[in-house]
Coordinates of C-alpha atoms in Angstrom, one line a residue:
M1 CA 0.0 0.0 0.0
Y2 CA 1.4 3.4 -1.0
E3 CA 2.0 6.1 1.6
L4 CA -0.2 9.2 1.5
G5 CA 1.8 11.3 4.0
P6 CA 2.8 11.6 7.6
G7 CA 0.1 10.5 10.0
I8 CA -2.2 9.1 7.3
L9 CA -2.8 5.3 7.9
P10 CA -2.5 2.7 5.2
N11 CA -6.2 2.0 4.9
S12 CA -6.9 5.6 3.8
L13 CA -8.2 6.6 0.4
C14 CA -7.2 9.6 -1.8
V15 CA -8.8 10.2 -5.2
P16 CA -7.4 12.9 -7.5
L17 CA -9.8 14.0 -10.3
T18 CA -9.4 15.9 -13.5
P19 CA -12.4 17.9 -14.7
T20 CA -12.9 18.9 -18.4
A21 CA -12.6 22.5 -19.6
H22 CA -16.4 22.3 -20.1
A23 CA -17.0 21.5 -16.4
Q24 CA -14.5 24.2 -15.3
A25 CA -16.4 26.8 -17.3
L26 CA -19.9 25.8 -16.3
Y27 CA -20.2 23.6 -13.3
F28 CA -19.1 22.9 -9.7
Y29 CA -16.6 20.1 -10.0
P30 CA -14.5 17.8 -7.7
V31 CA -10.7 18.2 -7.7
L32 CA -9.6 15.9 -4.9
C33 CA -11.5 13.7 -2.4
G34 CA -10.8 11.0 0.1
H35 CA -11.5 9.0 3.2
Y36 CA -8.7 9.3 5.7
F37 CA -7.8 7.5 8.9
C38 CA -5.0 9.4 10.7
D39 CA -3.0 9.2 13.9
G40 CA -1.7 12.1 16.0
A41 CA 1.1 12.8 13.6
Y42 CA -1.3 14.1 10.9
Q43 CA -1.3 17.8 10.1
V44 CA -1.8 20.1 7.1
V45 CA -0.2 23.5 7.0
R46 CA -0.7 25.8 4.0
D47 CA -0.5 29.5 3.2
H48 CA -3.4 28.9 0.8
Y49 CA -4.9 26.3 -1.5
D50 CA -6.6 26.8 -4.8
N51 CA -9.8 24.9 -4.1
P52 CA -12.3 25.1 -1.2
L53 CA -12.5 22.2 1.2
L54 CA -15.6 20.4 2.6
L55 CA -14.6 18.0 5.4
F56 CA -16.9 15.7 7.5
L57 CA -15.4 14.3 10.8
R58 CA -16.5 10.7 11.5
S59 CA -14.5 10.2 14.7
G60 CA -11.8 11.9 16.8
V61 CA -10.9 15.5 17.1
L62 CA -9.3 17.8 14.5
R63 CA -7.8 21.2 15.6
V64 CA -8.4 23.8 12.9
Q65 CA -6.7 27.2 12.6
Y66 CA -8.2 29.6 10.1
G67 CA -8.7 33.4 10.0
G68 CA -6.7 33.9 13.1
Q69 CA -9.0 31.7 15.2
E70 CA -8.7 28.1 16.4
Y71 CA -11.6 25.6 16.3
R72 CA -12.1 22.1 17.7
A73 CA -13.9 19.9 15.3
E74 CA -15.4 16.7 16.7
K75 CA -17.4 13.7 15.5
G76 CA -20.3 14.8 13.3
D77 CA -18.9 18.3 12.6
I78 CA -18.3 19.8 9.2
V79 CA -15.4 22.0 8.3
L80 CA -15.8 24.3 5.3
L81 CA -12.7 26.3 4.2
D82 CA -12.4 28.6 1.3
C83 CA -8.6 28.0 1.7
D84 CA -7.8 31.4 0.3
Q85 CA -5.8 32.3 3.5
P86 CA -3.3 30.5 5.8
H87 CA -4.9 27.5 7.5
R88 CA -3.8 24.5 9.5
Y89 CA -5.6 21.4 10.7
T90 CA -4.1 18.8 13.1
A91 CA -5.2 15.5 14.5
E92 CA -5.2 15.1 18.3
K93 CA -3.2 12.1 19.7
T94 CA -6.2 9.8 19.6
G95 CA -6.4 10.1 15.8
V96 CA -9.2 11.0 13.4
E97 CA -11.3 9.6 10.6
F98 CA -12.8 12.0 8.1
L99 CA -14.2 12.4 4.6
Y100 CA -13.1 15.3 2.5
L101 CA -13.7 17.0 -0.9
H102 CA -11.8 19.7 -2.6
F103 CA -14.1 21.3 -5.2
D104 CA -14.2 24.4 -7.4
G105 CA -16.3 26.1 -10.0
T106 CA -17.9 29.4 -10.9
G107 CA -18.9 31.0 -7.6
A108 CA -17.5 28.2 -5.5
H109 CA -15.2 30.4 -3.5
A110 CA -17.8 33.1 -2.8
L111 CA -20.4 30.5 -1.8
A112 CA -17.9 28.7 0.6
H113 CA -17.0 32.0 2.1
A114 CA -20.6 33.1 2.6
I115 CA -21.7 29.8 4.2
A116 CA -18.7 29.9 6.6
E117 CA -19.0 33.6 7.3
Q118 CA -19.4 33.0 11.0
G119 CA -16.5 30.5 11.1
P120 CA -15.5 27.3 9.3
L121 CA -16.8 24.9 11.9
L122 CA -20.5 23.9 11.1
R123 CA -22.3 22.0 13.8
R124 CA -25.9 21.1 12.9
E125 CA -28.4 18.3 12.5
E126 CA -28.1 18.2 8.7
N127 CA -24.4 17.2 9.0
I128 CA -25.1 13.5 9.2
S129 CA -27.0 13.5 5.9
I130 CA -24.1 15.5 4.2
G131 CA -21.6 13.0 5.7
E132 CA -23.5 10.1 4.1
Q133 CA -23.6 11.9 0.7
L134 CA -19.9 12.6 0.9
F135 CA -19.1 9.0 1.7
E136 CA -21.2 7.9 -1.3
L137 CA -19.5 10.5 -3.5
V138 CA -16.0 9.4 -2.5
Q139 CA -16.8 5.8 -3.1
A140 CA -18.3 6.6 -6.5
Y141 CA -15.2 8.5 -7.5
R142 CA -13.0 5.7 -6.3
R143 CA -14.9 3.2 -8.6
R144 CA -15.4 5.3 -11.7
G145 CA -13.8 8.7 -11.5
I146 CA -15.7 11.6 -13.0
E147 CA -18.4 10.3 -15.3
T148 CA -21.4 12.6 -15.5
E149 CA -20.1 16.1 -14.7
A150 CA -23.5 17.8 -14.6
L151 CA -24.7 15.3 -12.1
D152 CA -21.5 15.6 -10.0
S153 CA -22.0 19.4 -10.0
L154 CA -25.6 19.0 -8.8
R155 CA -24.5 16.7 -5.9
I156 CA -21.8 19.1 -4.8
Y157 CA -24.2 22.1 -5.0
Q158 CA -26.9 20.2 -3.1
M159 CA -24.5 19.5 -0.2
L160 CA -23.5 23.2 -0.1
M161 CA -27.1 24.4 -0.3
Q162 CA -28.0 22.2 2.7
L163 CA -25.3 24.1 4.6
A164 CA -26.4 27.5 3.2
M165 CA -30.0 27.0 4.5
P166 CA -30.9 27.9 8.1
P167 CA -30.5 24.9 10.4
R168 CA -33.7 23.1 11.2
S169 CA -33.3 24.2 14.9
L170 CA -33.5 27.8 13.7
V171 CA -36.7 27.6 11.7
Q172 CA -38.8 25.9 14.4
R173 CA -41.8 27.9 15.4
D174 CA -40.8 28.1 19.0
N175 CA -37.5 29.8 18.0
P176 CA -37.9 33.5 19.2
I177 CA -36.5 34.9 15.9
T178 CA -38.9 32.8 13.9
Q179 CA -41.8 34.1 16.1
T180 CA -40.8 37.7 15.4
V181 CA -40.6 36.9 11.7
L182 CA -44.1 35.6 11.8
Y183 CA -45.2 38.7 13.7
I184 CA -43.7 41.0 11.0
R185 CA -45.4 39.2 8.2
A186 CA -48.8 39.2 10.1
H187 CA -48.6 42.9 10.9
V188 CA -47.1 44.2 7.6
G189 CA -49.2 47.3 7.5
E190 CA -48.4 48.4 11.1
A191 CA -45.5 50.4 12.6
I192 CA -43.1 47.9 14.1
S193 CA -40.1 49.1 16.2
L194 CA -36.8 47.3 16.8
Q195 CA -37.3 47.5 20.5
E196 CA -40.8 45.9 20.2
L197 CA -39.3 42.9 18.3
A198 CA -36.4 42.6 20.7
D199 CA -38.8 42.6 23.7
M200 CA -40.8 39.8 22.0
A201 CA -37.6 37.7 21.7
H202 CA -36.5 38.6 25.2
L203 CA -33.2 40.0 23.9
S204 CA -31.5 43.4 24.0
A205 CA -32.0 45.4 20.8
F206 CA -28.3 44.9 19.9
H207 CA -28.3 41.1 20.4
Y208 CA -31.7 40.7 18.7
S209 CA -30.4 42.6 15.6
H210 CA -27.2 40.4 15.5
E211 CA -29.2 37.2 15.9
F212 CA -31.8 38.2 13.4
K213 CA -29.1 39.0 10.8
R214 CA -27.4 35.7 11.5
Q215 CA -30.5 33.6 11.1
T216 CA -32.2 35.4 8.2
G217 CA -29.4 37.2 6.4
F218 CA -31.3 40.6 6.8
S219 CA -31.4 43.2 9.5
P220 CA -34.8 43.6 11.1
T221 CA -35.3 46.9 9.3
E222 CA -34.4 45.4 5.9
Y223 CA -36.8 42.4 6.5
I224 CA -39.7 44.7 7.4
I225 CA -39.1 46.8 4.2
N226 CA -38.8 43.7 2.0
T227 CA -42.0 42.2 3.6
R228 CA -43.8 45.5 2.8
L229 CA -42.5 45.4 -0.7
E230 CA -43.6 41.8 -1.3
K231 CA -47.1 42.6 0.0
A232 CA -47.3 45.7 -2.2
K233 CA -46.2 43.6 -5.3
M234 CA -48.9 41.0 -4.5
L235 CA -51.6 43.7 -4.2
L236 CA -50.5 45.4 -7.4
L237 CA -50.6 42.0 -9.3
Q238 CA -53.8 40.6 -7.8
T239 CA -56.0 43.6 -7.1
T240 CA -57.1 46.8 -8.7
M241 CA -56.5 48.9 -5.6
P242 CA -55.1 52.4 -6.2
V243 CA -51.4 52.8 -5.4
A244 CA -52.2 55.2 -2.6
D245 CA -54.4 52.6 -0.9
I246 CA -51.8 49.9 -1.3
A247 CA -49.2 52.2 0.2
Y248 CA -51.4 52.6 3.3
A249 CA -52.1 48.9 3.5
V250 CA -48.4 48.1 3.7
G251 CA -47.5 50.8 6.3
Y252 CA -46.7 53.9 4.3
E253 CA -48.5 57.2 4.6
S254 CA -48.5 58.2 0.9
G255 CA -48.2 56.7 -2.5
S256 CA -45.0 58.7 -3.1
S257 CA -43.3 56.8 -0.2
L258 CA -44.2 53.5 -1.9
S259 CA -43.1 54.9 -5.3
N260 CA -39.7 55.9 -3.8
L261 CA -39.3 52.4 -2.4
F262 CA -40.1 50.8 -5.8
L263 CA -37.7 53.0 -7.7
K264 CA -35.0 52.1 -5.3
K265 CA -35.6 48.4 -5.0
V266 CA -37.3 47.4 -8.2
G267 CA -36.2 50.1 -10.6
C268 CA -39.6 51.2 -11.7
S269 CA -42.8 52.9 -10.2
P270 CA -45.6 50.8 -8.7
R271 CA -47.8 51.7 -11.7
E272 CA -45.1 50.6 -14.2
Y273 CA -44.7 47.3 -12.2
R274 CA -48.4 46.7 -12.5
K275 CA -48.5 47.6 -16.2
N276 CA -45.6 45.4 -17.0
S277 CA -47.5 42.5 -15.5
G278 CA -50.2 42.9 -18.1
L279 CA -52.9 44.0 -15.6
S280 CA -54.7 47.1 -16.9
V281 CA -56.3 49.3 -14.3
K282 CA -58.2 52.5 -15.2

């Protein structure tokens, strides 16, 4: 059995892959994947690497240094690195077992960076499913290499999208942020203050804003504005209500306020938006 490197045990698997120019231009594609069993001598130290890394830890502990921070990855954790800056990961003395995939493609670096914005260590319920998918992917590449590049791209993208979506624990109805989101949508035409929402979530305004942004991707103010805009669009498309009445229904005092919002966010006036939909209102 060939040696893969210091600390990597003989029953480990490493599969290098070569995508076509077509795949590199259009798809997400695998570059290198494997299933490693390592002892305490294993470590990787790089200034950077060309391809993002998705790693699922099956057992043991892996110490990860990235972005000036240190993380302790344990069984069931996922590590996602853009690899565009210095990074290091090291097995503890007890050893580790993990699956990994280096991938690339148009937007791959930006997506990896966005998903891991709060840090490269991802600890969530969905990890087990992603670990199973990664195991099947590694075994498939071991048997046949790259075969159907469009399908391979879809599989990689699906794993990343599972990580990009809010964790199940964050979208449960008893989650205080979820409760305030439901309140915003149910009271779209009313004045809603940040402090009111923070009090509902039993958080300070500062911590509520931070947690809301982390879970939804928007600030509370942005979410309220977008919710009003969505409701206004629906009324423009599905009713013959005058613009001024729609503005009042979604929380604005005048049609001009709604028009300013449409021009800023949509690039046209509410009347133009309605006209472009094909609905004719006299």
